[in-house]
PDB file of C-alpha atoms in Angstrom:
ATOM      1  CA  MET A 828       0.000  -0.157   0.076  1.00 66.00           C
ATOM      2  CA  SER A 829       1.475   3.518  -1.035  1.00 73.00           C
ATOM      3  CA  LEU A 830       1.293   6.423   1.471  1.00 72.00           C
ATOM      4  CA  LYS A 831      -1.265   8.254  -0.627  1.00 78.00           C
ATOM      5  CA  SER A 832      -3.820   5.187  -0.665  1.00 81.00           C
ATOM      6  CA  ILE A 833      -3.371   4.921   3.170  1.00 76.00           C
ATOM      7  CA  LEU A 834      -3.651   8.830   3.672  1.00 75.00           C
ATOM      8  CA  GLY A 835      -7.043   8.398   1.663  1.00 81.00           C
ATOM      9  CA  ALA A 836      -8.397   5.412   3.411  1.00 82.00           C
ATOM     10  CA  ILE A 837      -7.795   7.241   6.855  1.00 78.00           C
ATOM     11  CA  GLY A 838      -9.412  10.484   5.197  1.00 81.00           C
ATOM     12  CA  SER A 839     -12.337   8.537   4.280  1.00 87.00           C
ATOM     13  CA  PHE A 840     -12.660   6.866   7.559  1.00 86.00           C
ATOM     14  CA  PHE A 841     -12.633  10.403   9.281  1.00 81.00           C
ATOM     15  CA  LYS A 842     -15.174  11.614   6.812  1.00 87.00           C
ATOM     16  CA  VAL A 843     -17.723   8.890   8.101  1.00 90.00           C
ATOM     17  CA  VAL A 844     -16.652   9.772  11.886  1.00 86.00           C
ATOM     18  CA  GLU A 845     -17.626  13.276  10.890  1.00 85.00           C
ATOM     19  CA  VAL A 846     -20.937  12.527   9.971  1.00 91.00           C
ATOM     20  CA  VAL A 847     -21.514  10.063  13.075  1.00 93.00           C
ATOM     21  CA  PHE A 848     -20.599  12.904  15.110  1.00 86.00           C
ATOM     22  CA  LEU A 849     -22.665  15.495  13.481  1.00 87.00           C
ATOM     23  CA  ALA A 850     -25.861  13.183  14.064  1.00 93.00           C
ATOM     24  CA  ILE A 851     -24.677  12.793  17.749  1.00 93.00           C
ATOM     25  CA  GLY A 852     -24.256  16.561  17.934  1.00 84.00           C
ATOM     26  CA  SER A 853     -27.587  17.172  16.464  1.00 87.00           C
ATOM     27  CA  ILE A 854     -29.320  14.911  19.185  1.00 93.00           C
ATOM     28  CA  ALA A 855     -27.099  16.392  21.614  1.00 89.00           C
ATOM     29  CA  LEU A 856     -28.226  19.924  20.756  1.00 87.00           C
ATOM     30  CA  ILE A 857     -31.744  19.154  21.011  1.00 91.00           C
ATOM     31  CA  VAL A 858     -31.359  17.505  24.198  1.00 93.00           C
ATOM     32  CA  ALA A 859     -29.589  20.489  25.593  1.00 90.00           C
ATOM     33  CA  GLY A 860     -31.882  23.215  24.317  1.00 92.00           C
ATOM     34  CA  PHE A 861     -34.733  21.015  26.241  1.00 95.00           C
ATOM     35  CA  GLY A 862     -32.323  21.381  29.271  1.00 93.00           C
ATOM     36  CA  ILE A 863     -32.057  24.662  29.008  1.00 93.00           C
ATOM     37  CA  MET A 864     -35.763  25.378  28.601  1.00 95.00           C
ATOM     38  CA  ASN A 865     -36.013  23.155  31.867  1.00 96.00           C
ATOM     39  CA  THR A 866     -33.607  25.053  33.642  1.00 93.00           C
ATOM     40  CA  MET A 867     -35.214  28.308  32.705  1.00 95.00           C
ATOM     41  CA  LEU A 868     -38.769  27.340  33.859  1.00 95.00           C
ATOM     42  CA  MET A 869     -37.346  26.355  37.151  1.00 95.00           C
ATOM     43  CA  SER A 870     -35.813  29.841  37.160  1.00 93.00           C
ATOM     44  CA  VAL A 871     -39.359  31.224  36.594  1.00 93.00           C
ATOM     45  CA  LEU A 872     -40.708  29.228  39.280  1.00 92.00           C
ATOM     46  CA  GLU A 873     -38.261  30.187  41.883  1.00 93.00           C
ATOM     47  CA  ARG A 874     -38.188  33.618  40.850  1.00 92.00           C
ATOM     48  CA  THR A 875     -41.788  34.143  40.718  1.00 92.00           C
ATOM     49  CA  ARG A 876     -41.941  36.575  43.732  1.00 93.00           C
ATOM     50  CA  GLU A 877     -38.929  38.448  42.294  1.00 93.00           C
ATOM     51  CA  ILE A 878     -40.726  38.785  38.718  1.00 93.00           C
ATOM     52  CA  GLY A 879     -44.025  40.202  40.966  1.00 92.00           C
ATOM     53  CA  VAL A 880     -41.749  42.786  42.469  1.00 93.00           C
ATOM     54  CA  LEU A 881     -40.370  43.969  39.384  1.00 94.00           C
ATOM     55  CA  LYS A 882     -43.713  44.178  37.569  1.00 93.00           C
ATOM     56  CA  SER A 883     -45.152  46.013  40.815  1.00 92.00           C
ATOM     57  CA  ILE A 884     -42.628  48.463  40.388  1.00 93.00           C
ATOM     58  CA  GLY A 885     -43.391  49.241  36.993  1.00 92.00           C
ATOM     59  CA  ALA A 886     -41.409  46.765  34.790  1.00 92.00           C
ATOM     60  CA  ARG A 887     -43.083  45.831  31.503  1.00 94.00           C
ATOM     61  CA  ARG A 888     -43.073  42.378  29.948  1.00 95.00           C
ATOM     62  CA  ILE A 889     -40.529  43.152  27.478  1.00 97.00           C
ATOM     63  CA  HIS A 890     -38.080  43.909  30.500  1.00 96.00           C
ATOM     64  CA  ILE A 891     -39.046  40.484  31.861  1.00 96.00           C
ATOM     65  CA  ILE A 892     -38.584  38.657  28.341  1.00 97.00           C
ATOM     66  CA  GLN A 893     -35.379  40.641  28.203  1.00 97.00           C
ATOM     67  CA  ILE A 894     -33.881  39.654  31.526  1.00 96.00           C
ATOM     68  CA  PHE A 895     -34.814  35.757  30.911  1.00 96.00           C
ATOM     69  CA  LEU A 896     -33.274  35.694  27.452  1.00 97.00           C
ATOM     70  CA  ALA A 897     -30.157  37.287  28.642  1.00 97.00           C
ATOM     71  CA  GLU A 898     -29.759  34.455  31.298  1.00 95.00           C
ATOM     72  CA  SER A 899     -30.465  31.770  28.484  1.00 96.00           C
ATOM     73  CA  ALA A 900     -28.066  33.621  25.901  1.00 96.00           C
ATOM     74  CA  LEU A 901     -25.309  33.623  28.899  1.00 96.00           C
ATOM     75  CA  ILE A 902     -25.811  29.906  29.410  1.00 94.00           C
ATOM     76  CA  GLY A 903     -25.759  28.749  25.556  1.00 94.00           C
ATOM     77  CA  LEU A 904     -22.618  31.189  25.463  1.00 96.00           C
ATOM     78  CA  PHE A 905     -20.899  29.261  28.134  1.00 96.00           C
ATOM     79  CA  GLY A 906     -22.156  25.701  26.938  1.00 93.00           C
ATOM     80  CA  GLY A 907     -20.765  27.012  23.453  1.00 93.00           C
ATOM     81  CA  ILE A 908     -17.361  27.991  24.763  1.00 96.00           C
ATOM     82  CA  LEU A 909     -17.195  24.623  26.756  1.00 96.00           C
ATOM     83  CA  GLY A 910     -18.232  22.953  23.526  1.00 92.00           C
ATOM     84  CA  ILE A 911     -15.514  24.379  21.534  1.00 94.00           C
ATOM     85  CA  ILE A 912     -12.768  23.651  23.921  1.00 96.00           C
ATOM     86  CA  PHE A 913     -13.688  19.974  23.844  1.00 95.00           C
ATOM     87  CA  GLY A 914     -14.025  19.971  20.182  1.00 91.00           C
ATOM     88  CA  ILE A 915     -10.460  21.161  19.742  1.00 94.00           C
ATOM     89  CA  ILE A 916      -9.083  18.762  22.076  1.00 95.00           C
ATOM     90  CA  GLY A 917     -11.016  15.889  20.481  1.00 92.00           C
ATOM     91  CA  SER A 918      -9.784  17.193  17.098  1.00 90.00           C
ATOM     92  CA  ALA A 919      -6.226  17.163  18.130  1.00 91.00           C
ATOM     93  CA  GLY A 920      -6.601  13.766  19.755  1.00 91.00           C
ATOM     94  CA  MET A 921      -7.883  12.448  16.631  1.00 86.00           C
ATOM     95  CA  ASN A 922      -4.912  13.962  14.817  1.00 86.00           C
ATOM     96  CA  ILE A 923      -2.452  12.361  17.108  1.00 85.00           C
ATOM     97  CA  ILE A 924      -4.204   8.635  17.150  1.00 86.00           C
ATOM     98  CA  ALA A 925      -4.169   9.021  13.095  1.00 81.00           C
ATOM     99  CA  LYS A 926      -0.522   9.803  12.769  1.00 81.00           C
ATOM    100  CA  PHE A 927       0.325   6.888  15.254  1.00 81.00           C
ATOM    101  CA  ALA A 928      -1.769   4.551  12.932  1.00 79.00           C
ATOM    102  CA  LEU A 929      -0.289   5.742   9.871  1.00 77.00           C
ATOM    103  CA  ALA A 930       3.299   5.760  11.411  1.00 78.00           C
ATOM    104  CA  SER A 931       2.310   1.791  12.530  1.00 79.00           C
ATOM    105  CA  LEU A 932       0.833   0.874   9.032  1.00 77.00           C
ATOM    106  CA  THR A 933       3.630   2.206   7.094  1.00 78.00           C
ATOM    107  CA  LYS A 934       6.559   1.709   9.338  1.00 79.00           C
ATOM    108  CA  MET A 935       7.350   5.632   8.618  1.00 78.00           C
ATOM    109  CA  PRO A 936       9.840   7.085  10.872  1.00 79.00           C
ATOM    110  CA  ALA A 937       8.415   9.483  13.692  1.00 72.00           C
ATOM    111  CA  GLU A 938      10.098  12.523  12.344  1.00 76.00           C
ATOM    112  CA  LYS A 939       8.348  11.853   9.017  1.00 77.00           C
ATOM    113  CA  VAL A 940       4.899  11.409  10.835  1.00 75.00           C
ATOM    114  CA  ALA A 941       5.236  14.361  12.836  1.00 74.00           C
ATOM    115  CA  GLU A 942       5.535  16.640   9.368  1.00 78.00           C
ATOM    116  CA  LEU A 943       2.331  15.263   7.983  1.00 78.00           C
ATOM    117  CA  PRO A 944      -0.656  17.686   7.935  1.00 80.00           C
ATOM    118  CA  ALA A 945      -3.355  17.404  10.419  1.00 80.00           C
ATOM    119  CA  ILE A 946      -6.005  15.249   9.095  1.00 77.00           C
ATOM    120  CA  THR A 947      -9.098  16.728  11.355  1.00 80.00           C
ATOM    121  CA  GLN A 948      -8.961  20.697  11.012  1.00 84.00           C
ATOM    122  CA  ILE A 949     -11.411  22.857  12.644  1.00 88.00           C
ATOM    123  CA  PRO A 950     -11.476  26.471  10.838  1.00 91.00           C
ATOM    124  CA  LEU A 951     -12.229  29.872  12.578  1.00 94.00           C
ATOM    125  CA  TRP A 952     -15.319  30.299  10.832  1.00 94.00           C
ATOM    126  CA  LEU A 953     -16.784  27.004  12.391  1.00 92.00           C
ATOM    127  CA  ILE A 954     -15.865  27.897  15.678  1.00 93.00           C
ATOM    128  CA  LEU A 955     -17.508  31.316  15.352  1.00 95.00           C
ATOM    129  CA  PHE A 956     -20.651  29.679  13.630  1.00 94.00           C
ATOM    130  CA  ALA A 957     -20.846  27.228  16.615  1.00 92.00           C
ATOM    131  CA  LEU A 958     -20.267  29.763  19.140  1.00 94.00           C
ATOM    132  CA  CYS A 959     -23.198  32.026  17.647  1.00 95.00           C
ATOM    133  CA  PHE A 960     -25.330  28.910  16.880  1.00 93.00           C
ATOM    134  CA  SER A 961     -25.157  27.787  20.854  1.00 93.00           C
ATOM    135  CA  VAL A 962     -26.156  31.244  21.746  1.00 96.00           C
ATOM    136  CA  ILE A 963     -29.202  31.442  19.284  1.00 96.00           C
ATOM    137  CA  ILE A 964     -30.242  27.885  20.016  1.00 95.00           C
ATOM    138  CA  SER A 965     -30.312  28.741  23.624  1.00 95.00           C
ATOM    139  CA  ILE A 966     -32.183  31.836  23.041  1.00 96.00           C
ATOM    140  CA  ALA A 967     -34.914  30.044  21.038  1.00 96.00           C
ATOM    141  CA  PHE A 968     -35.168  27.427  23.927  1.00 96.00           C
ATOM    142  CA  GLY A 969     -35.511  30.153  26.417  1.00 96.00           C
ATOM    143  CA  LEU A 970     -38.144  31.951  24.674  1.00 97.00           C
ATOM    144  CA  TYR A 971     -40.983  29.999  25.933  1.00 96.00           C
ATOM    145  CA  PRO A 972     -40.176  30.340  29.582  1.00 96.00           C
ATOM    146  CA  ALA A 973     -39.355  34.351  29.134  1.00 96.00           C
ATOM    147  CA  ILE A 974     -42.715  34.759  27.610  1.00 96.00           C
ATOM    148  CA  LYS A 975     -44.446  32.614  30.641  1.00 95.00           C
ATOM    149  CA  ALA A 976     -42.523  34.877  33.266  1.00 94.00           C
ATOM    150  CA  SER A 977     -43.654  37.968  31.622  1.00 95.00           C
ATOM    151  CA  LYS A 978     -47.461  37.087  31.539  1.00 93.00           C
ATOM    152  CA  LEU A 979     -47.408  36.553  35.253  1.00 90.00           C
ATOM    153  CA  SER A 980     -49.860  38.553  37.235  1.00 89.00           C
ATOM    154  CA  PRO A 981     -47.926  40.950  39.808  1.00 88.00           C
ATOM    155  CA  VAL A 982     -50.496  40.166  42.585  1.00 88.00           C
ATOM    156  CA  GLU A 983     -50.466  36.505  42.122  1.00 86.00           C
ATOM    157  CA  ALA A 984     -46.570  36.390  41.706  1.00 83.00           C
ATOM    158  CA  LEU A 985     -46.506  38.116  44.943  1.00 84.00           C
ATOM    159  CA  ARG A 986     -48.983  35.966  46.683  1.00 84.00           C
ATOM    160  CA  TYR A 987     -46.757  32.912  45.476  1.00 76.00           C
ATOM    161  CA  GLN A 988     -44.975  30.707  48.354  1.00 69.00           C
TER     162      GLN A 988
END
């Protein structure tokens, strides 16, 4: 087997891995979205009296919505940053494993393997897209709890135990 055919096979393998990770990531994104929604609903429930106080001193519905959407956006931002960090670490790990596999298959010297280009690369645009997308998804899933919080009656909210 030539080096070119081995690199092609490894590249094909990583394309399949990429599709599998995309599917897993999509499912994880939906689950995380519902987790954010649940967290925000619990936040609304725990802060019902605070919402009542805010509304009784003049806060409008849009202000309550903005507070809860900002909280959702921060959750998405921190989650996106953590996801990017883990993605970069995972990509670097896959590159190391691929280079070791290539070295063992071809009996190539270690210094030659170290000179090979990375098999997986994460472009800057993808990192920025992932960060923006995580914030957008968290805001989308935080919209229902924010609207629910804004519809609370000040009198009922202040009576809530």
